Short mmCIF file of C-alpha atoms in Angstrom, two decimals:
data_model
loop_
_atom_site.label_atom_id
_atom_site.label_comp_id
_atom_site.label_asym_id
_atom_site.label_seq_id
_atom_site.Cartn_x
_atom_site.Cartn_y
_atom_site.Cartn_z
CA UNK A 261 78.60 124.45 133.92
CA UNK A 262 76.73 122.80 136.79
CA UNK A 263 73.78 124.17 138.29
CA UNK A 264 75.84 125.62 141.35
CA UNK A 265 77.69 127.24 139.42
CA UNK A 266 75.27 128.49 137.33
CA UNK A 267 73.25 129.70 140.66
CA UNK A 268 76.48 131.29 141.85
CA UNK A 269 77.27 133.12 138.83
CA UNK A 270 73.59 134.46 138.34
CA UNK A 271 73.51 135.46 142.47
CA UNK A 272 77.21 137.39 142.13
CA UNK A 273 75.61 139.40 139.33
CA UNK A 274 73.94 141.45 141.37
CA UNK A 275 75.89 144.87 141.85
CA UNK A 276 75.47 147.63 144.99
CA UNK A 277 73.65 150.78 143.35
CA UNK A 278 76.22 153.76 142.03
CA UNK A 279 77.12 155.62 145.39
CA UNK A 280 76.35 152.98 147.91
CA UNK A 281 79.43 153.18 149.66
CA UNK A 282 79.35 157.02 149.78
CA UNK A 283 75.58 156.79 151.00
CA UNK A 284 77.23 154.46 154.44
CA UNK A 285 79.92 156.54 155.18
CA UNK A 286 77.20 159.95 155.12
CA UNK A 287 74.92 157.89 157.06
CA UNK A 288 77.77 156.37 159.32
CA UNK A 289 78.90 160.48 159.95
CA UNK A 290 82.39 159.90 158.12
CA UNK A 291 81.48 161.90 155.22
CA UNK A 292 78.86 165.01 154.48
CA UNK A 293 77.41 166.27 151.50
CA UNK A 294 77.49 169.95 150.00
CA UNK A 295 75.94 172.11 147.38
CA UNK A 296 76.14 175.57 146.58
CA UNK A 297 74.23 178.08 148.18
CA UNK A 298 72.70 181.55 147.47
CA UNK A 299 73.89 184.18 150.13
CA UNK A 300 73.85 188.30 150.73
CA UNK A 301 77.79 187.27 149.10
CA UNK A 302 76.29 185.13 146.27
CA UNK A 303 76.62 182.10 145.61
CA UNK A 304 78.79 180.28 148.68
CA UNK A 305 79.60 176.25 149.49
CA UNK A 306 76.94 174.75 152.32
CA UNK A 307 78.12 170.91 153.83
CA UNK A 308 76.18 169.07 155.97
CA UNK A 309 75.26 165.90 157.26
CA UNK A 310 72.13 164.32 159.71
CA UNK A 311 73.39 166.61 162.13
CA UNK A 312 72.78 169.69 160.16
CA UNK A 313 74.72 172.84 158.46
CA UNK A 314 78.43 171.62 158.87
CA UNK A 315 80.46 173.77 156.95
CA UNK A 316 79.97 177.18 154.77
CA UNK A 317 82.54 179.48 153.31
CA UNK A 318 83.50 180.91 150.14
CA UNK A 319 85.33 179.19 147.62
CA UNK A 320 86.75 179.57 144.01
CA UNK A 321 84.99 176.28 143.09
CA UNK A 322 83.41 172.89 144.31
CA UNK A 323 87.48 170.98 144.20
CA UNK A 324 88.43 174.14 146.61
CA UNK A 325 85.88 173.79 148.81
CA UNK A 326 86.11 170.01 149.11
CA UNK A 327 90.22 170.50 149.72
CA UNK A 328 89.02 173.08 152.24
CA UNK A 329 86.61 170.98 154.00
CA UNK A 330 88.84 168.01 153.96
CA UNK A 331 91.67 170.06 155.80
CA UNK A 332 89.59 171.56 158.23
CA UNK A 333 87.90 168.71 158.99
CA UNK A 334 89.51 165.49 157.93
CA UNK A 335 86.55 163.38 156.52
CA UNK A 336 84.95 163.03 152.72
CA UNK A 337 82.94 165.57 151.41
CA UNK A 338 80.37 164.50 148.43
CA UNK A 339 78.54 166.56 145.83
CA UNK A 340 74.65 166.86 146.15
CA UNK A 341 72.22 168.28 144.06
CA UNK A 342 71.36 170.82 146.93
CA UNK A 343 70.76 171.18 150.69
CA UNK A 344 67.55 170.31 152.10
CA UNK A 345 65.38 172.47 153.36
CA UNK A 346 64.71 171.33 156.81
CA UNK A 347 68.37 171.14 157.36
CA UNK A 348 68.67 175.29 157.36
CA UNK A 349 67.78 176.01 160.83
CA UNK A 350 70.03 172.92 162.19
CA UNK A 351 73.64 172.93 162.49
CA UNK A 352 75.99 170.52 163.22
CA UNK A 353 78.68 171.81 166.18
CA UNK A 354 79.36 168.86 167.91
CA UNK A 355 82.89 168.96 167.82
CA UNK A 356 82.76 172.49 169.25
CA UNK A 357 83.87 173.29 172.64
CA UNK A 358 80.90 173.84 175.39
CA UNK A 359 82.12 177.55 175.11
CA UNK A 360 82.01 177.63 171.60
CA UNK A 361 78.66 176.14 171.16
CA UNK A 362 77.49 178.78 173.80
CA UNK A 363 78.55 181.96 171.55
CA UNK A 364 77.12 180.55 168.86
CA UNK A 365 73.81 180.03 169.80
CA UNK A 366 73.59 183.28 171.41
CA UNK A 367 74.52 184.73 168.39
CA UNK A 368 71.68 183.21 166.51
CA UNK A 369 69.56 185.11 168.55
CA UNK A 370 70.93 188.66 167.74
CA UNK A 371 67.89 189.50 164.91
CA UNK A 372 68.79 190.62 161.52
CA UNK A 373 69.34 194.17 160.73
CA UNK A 374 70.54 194.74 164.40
CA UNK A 375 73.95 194.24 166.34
CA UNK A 376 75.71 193.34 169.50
CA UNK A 377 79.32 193.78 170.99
CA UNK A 378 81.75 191.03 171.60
CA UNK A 379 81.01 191.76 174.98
CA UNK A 380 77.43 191.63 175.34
CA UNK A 381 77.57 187.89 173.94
CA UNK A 382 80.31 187.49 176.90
CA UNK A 383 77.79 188.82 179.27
CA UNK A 384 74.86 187.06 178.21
CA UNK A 385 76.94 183.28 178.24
CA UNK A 386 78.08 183.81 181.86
CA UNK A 387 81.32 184.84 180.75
CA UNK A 388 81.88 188.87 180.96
CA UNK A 389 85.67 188.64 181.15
CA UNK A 390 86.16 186.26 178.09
CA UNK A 391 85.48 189.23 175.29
CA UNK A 392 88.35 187.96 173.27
CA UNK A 393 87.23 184.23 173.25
CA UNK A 394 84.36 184.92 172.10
CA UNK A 395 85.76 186.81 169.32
CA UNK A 396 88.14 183.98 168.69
CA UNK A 397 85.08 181.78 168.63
CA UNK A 398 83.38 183.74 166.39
CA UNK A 399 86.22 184.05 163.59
CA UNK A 400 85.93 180.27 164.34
CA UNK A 401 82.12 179.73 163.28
CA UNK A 402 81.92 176.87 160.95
CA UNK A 403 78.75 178.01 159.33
CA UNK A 404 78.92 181.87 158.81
CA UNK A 405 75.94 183.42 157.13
CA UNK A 406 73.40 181.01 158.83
CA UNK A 407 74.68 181.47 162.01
CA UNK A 408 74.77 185.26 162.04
CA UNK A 409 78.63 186.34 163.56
CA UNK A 410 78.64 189.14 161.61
CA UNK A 411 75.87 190.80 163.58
CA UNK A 412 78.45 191.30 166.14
CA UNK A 413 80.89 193.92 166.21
CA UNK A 414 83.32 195.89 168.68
CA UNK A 415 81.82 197.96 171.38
CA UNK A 416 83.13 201.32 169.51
CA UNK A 417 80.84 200.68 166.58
CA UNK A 418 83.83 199.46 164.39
CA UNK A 419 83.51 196.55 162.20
CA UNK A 420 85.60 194.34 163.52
CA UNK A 421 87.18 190.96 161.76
CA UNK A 422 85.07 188.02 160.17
CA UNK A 423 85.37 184.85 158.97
CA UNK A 424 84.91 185.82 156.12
CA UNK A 425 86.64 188.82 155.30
CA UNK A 426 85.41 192.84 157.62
CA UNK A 427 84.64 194.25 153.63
CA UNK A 428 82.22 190.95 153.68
CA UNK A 429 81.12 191.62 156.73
CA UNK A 430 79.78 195.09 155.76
CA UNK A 431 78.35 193.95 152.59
CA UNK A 432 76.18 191.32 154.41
CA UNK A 433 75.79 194.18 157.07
CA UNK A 434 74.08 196.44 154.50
CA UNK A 435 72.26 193.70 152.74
CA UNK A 436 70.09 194.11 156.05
CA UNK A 437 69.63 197.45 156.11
CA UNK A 438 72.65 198.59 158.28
CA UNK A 439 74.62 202.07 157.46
CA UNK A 440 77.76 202.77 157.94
CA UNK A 441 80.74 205.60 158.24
CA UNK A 442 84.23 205.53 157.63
CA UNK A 443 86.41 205.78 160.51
CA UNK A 444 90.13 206.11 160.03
CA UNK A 445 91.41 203.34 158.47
CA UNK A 446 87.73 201.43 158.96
CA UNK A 447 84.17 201.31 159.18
CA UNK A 448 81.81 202.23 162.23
CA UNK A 449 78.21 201.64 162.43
CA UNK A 450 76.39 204.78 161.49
CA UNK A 451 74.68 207.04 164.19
CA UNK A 452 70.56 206.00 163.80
CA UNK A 453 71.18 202.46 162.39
CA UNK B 267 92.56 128.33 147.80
CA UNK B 268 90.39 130.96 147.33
CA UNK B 269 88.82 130.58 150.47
CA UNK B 270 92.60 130.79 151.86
CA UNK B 271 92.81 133.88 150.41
CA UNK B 272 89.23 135.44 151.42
CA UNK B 273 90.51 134.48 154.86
CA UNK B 274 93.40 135.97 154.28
CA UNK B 275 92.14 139.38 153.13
CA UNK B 276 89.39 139.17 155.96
CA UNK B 277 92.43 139.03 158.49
CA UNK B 278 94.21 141.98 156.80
CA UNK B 279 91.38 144.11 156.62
CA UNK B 280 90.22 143.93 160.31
CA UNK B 281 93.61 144.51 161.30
CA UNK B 282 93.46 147.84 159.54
CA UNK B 283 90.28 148.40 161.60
CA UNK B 284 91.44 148.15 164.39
CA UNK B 285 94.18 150.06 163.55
CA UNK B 286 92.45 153.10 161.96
CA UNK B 287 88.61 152.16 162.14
CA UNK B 288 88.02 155.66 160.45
CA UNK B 289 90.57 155.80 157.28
CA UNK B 290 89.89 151.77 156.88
CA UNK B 291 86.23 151.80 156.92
CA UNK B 292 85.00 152.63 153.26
CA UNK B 293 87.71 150.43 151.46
CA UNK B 294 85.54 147.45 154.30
CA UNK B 295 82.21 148.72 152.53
CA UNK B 296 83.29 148.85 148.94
CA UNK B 297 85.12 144.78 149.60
CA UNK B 298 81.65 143.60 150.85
CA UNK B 299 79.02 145.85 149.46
CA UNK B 300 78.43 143.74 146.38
CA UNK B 301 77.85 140.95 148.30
CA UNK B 302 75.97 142.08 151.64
CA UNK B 303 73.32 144.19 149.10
CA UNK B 304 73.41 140.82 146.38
CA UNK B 305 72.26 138.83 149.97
CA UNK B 306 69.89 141.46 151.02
CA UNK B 307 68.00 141.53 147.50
CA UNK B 308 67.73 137.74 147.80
CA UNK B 309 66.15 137.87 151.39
CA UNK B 310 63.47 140.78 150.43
CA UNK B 311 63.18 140.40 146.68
CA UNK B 312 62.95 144.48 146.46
CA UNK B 313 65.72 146.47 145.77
CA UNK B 314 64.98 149.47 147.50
CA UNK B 315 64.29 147.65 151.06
CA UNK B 316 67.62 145.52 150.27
CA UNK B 317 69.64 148.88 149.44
CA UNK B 318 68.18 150.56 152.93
CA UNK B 319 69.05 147.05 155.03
CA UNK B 320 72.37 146.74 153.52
CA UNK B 321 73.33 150.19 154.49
CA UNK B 322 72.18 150.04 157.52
CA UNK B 323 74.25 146.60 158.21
CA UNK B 324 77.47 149.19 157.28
CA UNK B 325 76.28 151.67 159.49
CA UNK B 326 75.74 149.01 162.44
CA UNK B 327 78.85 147.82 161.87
CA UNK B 328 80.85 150.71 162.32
CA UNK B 329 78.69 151.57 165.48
CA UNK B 330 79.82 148.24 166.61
CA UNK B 331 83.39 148.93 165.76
CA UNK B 332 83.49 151.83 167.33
CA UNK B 333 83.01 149.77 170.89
CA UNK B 334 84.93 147.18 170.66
CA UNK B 335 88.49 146.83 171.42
CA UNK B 336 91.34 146.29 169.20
CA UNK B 337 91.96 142.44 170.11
CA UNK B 338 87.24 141.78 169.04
CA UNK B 339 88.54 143.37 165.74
CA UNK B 340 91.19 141.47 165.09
CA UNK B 341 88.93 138.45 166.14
CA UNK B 342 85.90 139.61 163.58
CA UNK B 343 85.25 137.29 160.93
CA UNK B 344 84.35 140.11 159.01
CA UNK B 345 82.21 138.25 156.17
CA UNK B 346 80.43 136.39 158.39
CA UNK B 347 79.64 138.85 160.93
CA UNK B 348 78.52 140.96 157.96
CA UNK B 349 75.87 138.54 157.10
CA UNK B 350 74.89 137.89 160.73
CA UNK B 351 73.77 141.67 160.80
CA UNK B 352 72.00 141.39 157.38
CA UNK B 353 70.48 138.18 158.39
CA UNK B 354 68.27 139.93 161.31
CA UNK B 355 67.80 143.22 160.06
CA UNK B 356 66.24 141.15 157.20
CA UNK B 357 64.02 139.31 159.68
CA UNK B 358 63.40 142.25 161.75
CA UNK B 359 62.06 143.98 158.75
CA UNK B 360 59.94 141.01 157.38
CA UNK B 361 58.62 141.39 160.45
CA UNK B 362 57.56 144.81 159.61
CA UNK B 363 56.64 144.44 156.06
CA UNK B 364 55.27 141.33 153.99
CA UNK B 365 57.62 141.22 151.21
CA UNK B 366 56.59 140.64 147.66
CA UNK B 367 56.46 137.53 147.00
CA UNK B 368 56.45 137.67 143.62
CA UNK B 369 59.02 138.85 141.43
CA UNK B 370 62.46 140.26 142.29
CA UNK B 371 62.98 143.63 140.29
CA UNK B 372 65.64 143.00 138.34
CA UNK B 373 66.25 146.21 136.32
CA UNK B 374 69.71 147.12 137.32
CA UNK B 375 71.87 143.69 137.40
CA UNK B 376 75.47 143.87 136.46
CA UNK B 377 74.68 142.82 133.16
CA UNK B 378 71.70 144.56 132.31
CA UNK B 379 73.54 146.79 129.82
CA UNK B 380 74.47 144.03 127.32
CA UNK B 381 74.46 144.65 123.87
CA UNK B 382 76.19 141.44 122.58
CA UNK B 383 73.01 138.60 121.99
CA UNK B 384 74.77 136.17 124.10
CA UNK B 385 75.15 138.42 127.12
CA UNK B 386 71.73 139.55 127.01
CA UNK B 387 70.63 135.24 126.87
CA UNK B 388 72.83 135.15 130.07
CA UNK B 389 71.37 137.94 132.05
CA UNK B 390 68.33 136.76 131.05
CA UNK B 391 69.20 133.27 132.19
CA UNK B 392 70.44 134.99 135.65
CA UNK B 393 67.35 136.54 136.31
CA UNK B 394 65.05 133.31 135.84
CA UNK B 395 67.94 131.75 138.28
CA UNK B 396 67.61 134.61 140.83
CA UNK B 397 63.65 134.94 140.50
CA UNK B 398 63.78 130.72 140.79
CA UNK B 399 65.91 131.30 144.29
CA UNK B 400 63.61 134.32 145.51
CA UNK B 401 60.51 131.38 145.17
CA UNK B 402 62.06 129.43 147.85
CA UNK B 403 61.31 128.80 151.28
CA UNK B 404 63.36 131.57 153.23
CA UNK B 405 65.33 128.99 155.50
CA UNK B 406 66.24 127.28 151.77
CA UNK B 407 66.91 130.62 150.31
CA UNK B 408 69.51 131.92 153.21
CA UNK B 409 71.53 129.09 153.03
CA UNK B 410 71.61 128.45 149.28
CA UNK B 411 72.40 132.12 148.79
CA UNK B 412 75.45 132.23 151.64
CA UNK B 413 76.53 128.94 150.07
CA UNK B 414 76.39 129.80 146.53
CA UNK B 415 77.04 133.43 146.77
CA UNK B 416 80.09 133.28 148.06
CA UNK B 417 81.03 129.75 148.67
CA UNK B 418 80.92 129.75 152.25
CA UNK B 419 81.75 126.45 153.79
CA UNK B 420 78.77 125.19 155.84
CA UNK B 421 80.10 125.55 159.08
CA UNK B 422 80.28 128.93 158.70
CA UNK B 423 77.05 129.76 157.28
CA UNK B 424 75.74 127.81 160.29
CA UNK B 425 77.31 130.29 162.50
CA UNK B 426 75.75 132.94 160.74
CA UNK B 427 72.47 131.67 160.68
CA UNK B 428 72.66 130.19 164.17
CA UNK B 429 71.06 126.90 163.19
CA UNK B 430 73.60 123.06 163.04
CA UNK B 431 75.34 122.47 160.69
CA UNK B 432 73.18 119.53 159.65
CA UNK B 433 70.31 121.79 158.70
CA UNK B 434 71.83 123.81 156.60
CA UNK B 435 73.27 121.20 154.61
CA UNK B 436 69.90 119.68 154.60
CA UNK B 437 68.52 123.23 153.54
CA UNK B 438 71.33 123.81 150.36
CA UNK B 439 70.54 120.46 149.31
CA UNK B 440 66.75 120.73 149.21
CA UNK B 441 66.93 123.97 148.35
CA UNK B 442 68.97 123.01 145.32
CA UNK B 443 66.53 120.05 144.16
CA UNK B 444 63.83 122.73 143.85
CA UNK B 445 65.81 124.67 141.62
CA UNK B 446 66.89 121.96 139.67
CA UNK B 447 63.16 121.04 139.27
CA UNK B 448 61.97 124.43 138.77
CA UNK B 449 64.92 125.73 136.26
CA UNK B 450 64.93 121.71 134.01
CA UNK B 451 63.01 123.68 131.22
CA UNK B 452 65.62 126.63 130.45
CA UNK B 453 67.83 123.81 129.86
CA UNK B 454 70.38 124.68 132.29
#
């Protein structure tokens, strides 16, 4: 074997590191990571990328979650060992709507162990009329949990639907000190909470 | 002939970028990866600055494919533009941080798990090789590793490098010489 060769062989011997590829395409924004998470509903899936939180919901297992995200979204998502730390306060809803984006954040200013009506978010966005969009954004929320939509509710004092589930909704609810009284076929915020 | 065929492939491939830049893109990291991070480790001689510059060229790439048109795609020579990118962010970050100069870590090499004796002679004999080839000159090194690493023909690798053609022959040849001096005693 001549010394080219020989160079050649020695120089194509040198392999990319386990998970390269999967590192570019996180880093490129064509793929996030998850990990479980602990939450008021145990233990829920968290994705996210440089942008931040992506992605939480409940699922059966890590494969369900990944079909989930991959449906919803249509990118990879990738197993980590956990979510970082400074990511919690950071989400990534870029590819909501203006509107959207608008709810949102005024939700995350609703503080725990209090709520709001659909309406008062509509209000406080500019938008008074558009109660039912923002309760169309709000089943909508891609992170749930972290950005708090279950802290708003109807303007009776009923429940009202969640991403997640209303019977998750009032869990979480009471996991921050909220009480509350059955109502017909529901559940209304009780008087003094 | 196997050139034909890299050329070949290289064609395909960018088609399907500029098709679908998205669904394409990781099967365009996982055909070059090797090879971009195997350049990158030769250039730096650390594996951890060569892992960060190589996945940054990925990530500049798709930037950049994400601006141009479907026609530039099509036009990419992928391989070569690959190397282009690796080529300055490699000088850019020399620029920021003096290399060592003295050993490449070679912990992790495709062979490094060899049980049989003879495999673990050759892996040894590739790292001598590759720690003989991080010793040269870094002109020398950058075109004996594009020439050898993938058997680029020397036109290209001038384009790559941006230097004539002359230069870099001059460079592979030298470069050569000094490794046939350096590696005569392991009796290659």
């Amino acid at each position: 074997m001549s010394i080219s060769d020989r160079v050649g062989r020695a120089l194509r011997a040198v392999r990319a590191p386990q998970g390269f590829a999967d590192c570019v395409l996180v880093q490129a924004g064509l793929a996030d990571r998850y990990a479980p998470i602990e939450s008021p509903l145990g233990k829920v899936f968290a994705a996210y990328n440089s942008r931040g939180i992506s992605y939480v919901t409940q699922a059966k297992n890590a494969k369900a979650f990944e079909r989930e995200f991959v449906g919803r979204f249509g990118r990879k998502v990738l197993a980590a060992p956990g979510v970082p730390a400074r990511l919690f306060k950071k989400f990534d809803l870029a590819h909501l709507s203006s509107f959207q984006r608008a709810v949102l954040l005024k939700t995350m200013q609703i503080p725990p162990g209090e709520v709001r009506p659909y309406g008062w978010i509509a209000a406080q966005i500019g938008s008074p009329k558009a109660v039912r969009a923002v309760g169309t954004a709000l089943a909508r929320n891609p992170v749930p949990l972290l950005i708090p939509c279950h802290r708003v509710v109807r303007g009776d004092g009923m429940i009202g639907d969640y991403a997640l589930g209303s019977a998750n909704k009032r869990r979480i609810l009471q996991s921050e000190g909220l009480r509350f009284q059955k109502a017909g076929p529901g559940w209304r915020i009780a008087a003094g909470t | 002939m196997r050139e034909r065929n890299e050329q070949q492939r290289q064609r395909r491939l960018a088609a399907e970028l500029a098709r679908d830049c998205d669904a394409t893109f990781e099967r365009f990291v996982l055909a070059y990866q090797d090879r971009i991070y195997a350049f990158c480790v030769s250039l730096t001689k650390d594996r951890g600055t060569a892992q960060e510059i190589a996945q940054d060229v990925f990530v500049r790439a798709y930037a950049a494919l994400k601006t141009y048109d479907t026609q530039r795609i099509c036009e990419l020579s992928l391989r070569g533009w690959l190397y282009q990118i690796a080529l300055n962010l490699t000088k850019n970050s020399r620029r920021r941080k003096r290399f060592d100069l003295t050993a490449i870590d070679d912990a992790h090499d495709a062979v490094s798990d060899a049980k049989v004796a003879h495999e673990v002679e050759q892996a040894e004999l590739a790292r001598t090789i590759r720690a003989a080839v991080g010793r040269l000159p870094v002109p020398m090194r950058a075109a004996v590793v594009l020439r050898h690493l993938n058997d680029l023909p020397y036109d290209e690798i001038a384009r790559i490098t941006g230097q004539p053609e002359g230069t870099i022959k001059s460079n592979v040849h030298r470069g050569m010489a000094l490794l046939r001096k350096e590696l005569v005693h392991v009796n290659i």
